[in-house]
Amino acid sequence: MVELRLLGPVELSVAGRTVEVGPPQRRAVLAALAVDAGRPVATDVLIKRVWGAEPPDGARRALHAHIARIRRLCEETGDLGHPRLRLVRRSGGYLLETRPDQVDIHLFRQQVGRARELGPTDETRRTLLREALDLWHGEPLAGLGGQWAAQVREGWRRQRVDAAVGWAHMESRVGDPVTVIGPLTELLGEYPLVEPLTEALMRALHAAGRGAEALDCYAVVRKRLAEELGADPGPELQRTHQAILRGGLAEPLAWPASRTPPATAPPTSPPARPAPSTTPRPGEVPVQLPMGVRGFSGREEELARLEEILVSATEQPSAVVISAVSGTAGVGKTALAVHWARRAQRAFPDGQLYVNLRGFAPGGSVMGPAEAVRGFLDALGVPPARIPAGLEAQAGLYRSLLAGRRMLVVLDNARDAEQVRPLLPGSPGCLALITSRKSLTGLAAAEGAHLLTIGLLAPGEARELLIRRLGADRVAADPDAVGEIVRRCAGLPLALAIVAARAAAQPELPLAALAEELRRADGRLDALDGGEATSQVRAVFSWSYHALSPDAGRLFRLLGLHFGPDAGLPAIAALAGLPVPRARVLLVELVRGHLLTEHPLGRYGFHDLLRAYAAELVAAHDSDATRRAASHRMFDHYLHTAHRADALLTPRPNPASLPPAQQGSAPAELADHRQAQTWFSAETPALLAAVEQAPDAGFPVHTWRLASALTTYLDRHGYRRALIAAHTAALEAARHQGDRTGQAEAHRGLGLAQDRLDRPDEARAHYLRALELFGEVGSHGGQARIHQHLSRMYEAQSRHQQALGHAHDSLAHHRAADDRAGQSAALNHIGWILAQLGDHHQALTHCREALSLAEETGDLNGQAHIQDSLGYIHHRLGRPTEAVDRYRQALDLFHQTGDRHSEAAALVCLGDILDTVARPHAARTAWTQALTITTELGLPDTDPLRARLLSQPGLSPTVVTTPPPVSEPA
């Protein structure tokens, strides 16, 4: 085995034999490479690590000499037949190729990372942490001086302390606490003010029957904190001290505590409202980085600067490290950020978040902070039910989820500092990397951000980019033409990439011909973003566009009409009025020509400059009638597909009809609830943009119809602000058109949003106005839904008589509309309210009638809720056997429909009944299953349902995939 040891003196070992590395400076170079094993380390970074910020003359020559000697050492490590080390030169610097288990610090982190995962048992965690701690054999990087070594050493020490605390917890839970007393005492001597160490030692002493020593330990640390920091011990240490005094110290928490509580563990979203396919399952980490740019080259200084920032993130003691990369459009900010982020992935084992904020997107489709933070919460696995209202609360939850984690957050294409501030993590070890066309000096002043400006590529870097894309032989064959191309593209990477794509697609085409086309082309892509013209980029775009087939060129132009950040294949086909297979062929041509980018899951998007160029072309070359017809098809596609998806989420026998869709709009085929959910998840940004822009595009009716179709999805997923924004736009458009049905639907959506935000007065005003308008247009279905909303709102306030009146009104309107599923829901709601009022026999009559209608219409979720109501009523009538049977039927149906919150509530009620009939084991099984579901849903401990379960002594969740039948154990 070949081993590199850094957790002590820097040593190279082969088959147990230590190999002489050389003088301290060479050991420092080896260490500087080994800490980033598997990633290129830039020359300037190596020099700074070894010689400091002001290296002496000759440092670069000395580095190369040390590199040569280390490379020979690496070659010699393979002589005995072991997997050898390799030191190779890469464009980003020097790369030391090793396996993770060949460098002790990486093996240490690997073992600790495995212990942090949600799967291992306490016994496994204990073993992993003990093995990790055994890798330490002295002061890390012993014998190496300099600021970099000192900073890295201190960062590693903190990781060791964290692992030692975790090991101590695990030993105290499953092993012998005496074994940890000695090591913890030794560590506490090195770090006398680290409170988690003190707490772990106190717990171990108490568990070993040495309570008096535990109290003495607290007294010593308390005195040190007062004398050196003028502070008292923290709340956790104080609670442990008080618990020892009372003799009631609880069992140590599982480690790491920040990753295991239900409030922060990534939950499984309810199948009734399935999360998008990108939502992580429990134990997964988000990995959202886009694909890197093929043939990335240059930017050595910028990459080195980012590497330095990464090092500072490792040692940052109190705050997140922020880097803001700025530069003109098309200069390669995103390419640089993504390239470096992918290189740095191993430094952020807890995940990488990415969002394109669209700060300079044409058409005003800038992403707000609220939308971005919601996307991050979704990526972190937070179910909609647990997401609070309001940007401030959501940002607080987001930062809480990042606490204790090492995560990279890439905020791409930011407009200004205010857009990104709510998205900045607040924990040490996290790093935010921001790109923007503006220099975000406000972040530097207020948050201490590192600012990095990137300019156009130097001629040598531009030439290197072409070599990477086209090969050295082709570039060397015509240096004059290459020089002309480099000059005409003015160092703009986007322009160079398009030239290279054109040349690669036509290998027989001389580069001189491309250079001549550029020379003849006239004009600039100007008047963008306040006249930010930096090159003849329109010339590059123009001949790339003219190289397209006529159909692909038409599609490229029409895509300039699309309003969203990206689009799916069916929407693009509708925009062009083409069959999907033909549209797919043309999209492949556009992607190959670098005029369009294919994102994951079959979605396509522009660079902002290309979007602006397409918009120029469609305005110049396509008639008003052509543009309007394409927009009409696109709006119809989104409206009819959203209407179909909404009907799958909320089945209604007589949904409101829509005007016929334009020929060629081809609404997407959606077969079931899950497909509808996935479509909404992917298309929501485009749908919200469509709601906003439809009036200006000449389609105001689409505004309120789209907003109405979005209501259920936005409500169920907690997008309150988006719901308000959509229906505010819908209300304005409907008022402008004098459309009373549209106004009624908008008021209903606004009332629902205000209701969810616990603003009953505002909600009631919107509901009553909607009720008035639905009455004026004679919509019984609309009136029925408003009465239903009012009834549920009043019932939540325990105003049962008012709730009952509205429930009866809802039933009357559902009958007038001949909506039998609606009648079933209203009858069940009436029955439930009557049961709350104590009229159980009338309640039973209404619920039985409701069940008959629900079975007739095939409404499984409605049947489940009715069986739940019947279980409650039979229980109140003193019929426990019938009640248990009804609740079991409800549970089966809730499980089929995926309504997990209702399933948990039914399990609680079932457990209560079983407990009253002296079946405690079966009751406990039901409660345990309910607690498991609330844990997987991520409900906070303050949630009434979860709080009710947690009040049961000794109850803990048990992970089950499919709940077994609740019955009395044999």
Tab-separated table of N, CA, C and O in Angstrom, residues 51 172 283 338 778 904 945:
chain	number	residue	atom	x	y	z
A	51	TRP	N	5.622	29.443	-0.192
A	51	TRP	CA	6.490	30.586	0.105
A	51	TRP	C	5.735	31.811	0.636
A	51	TRP	O	6.348	32.804	0.971
A	172	SER	N	-20.642	6.230	24.137
A	172	SER	CA	-21.513	6.319	25.311
A	172	SER	C	-22.854	5.658	25.058
A	172	SER	O	-23.497	5.178	25.992
A	283	GLY	N	-31.271	11.088	2.759
A	283	GLY	CA	-29.892	10.619	2.693
A	283	GLY	C	-29.150	11.100	1.470
A	283	GLY	O	-27.934	10.997	1.410
A	338	VAL	N	-18.756	27.342	-13.207
A	338	VAL	CA	-19.121	25.920	-13.238
A	338	VAL	C	-17.872	25.050	-13.336
A	338	VAL	O	-17.778	24.000	-12.678
A	778	GLY	N	-73.805	33.559	-12.979
A	778	GLY	CA	-74.574	32.329	-12.902
A	778	GLY	C	-73.748	31.063	-12.823
A	778	GLY	O	-74.183	30.006	-13.306
A	904	ALA	N	-51.638	9.771	8.409
A	904	ALA	CA	-51.100	9.894	9.763
A	904	ALA	C	-52.188	10.287	10.749
A	904	ALA	O	-52.271	9.739	11.871
A	945	LEU	N	-50.509	17.710	15.161
A	945	LEU	CA	-50.543	16.257	15.007
A	945	LEU	C	-49.273	15.629	15.561
A	945	LEU	O	-49.327	14.656	16.333
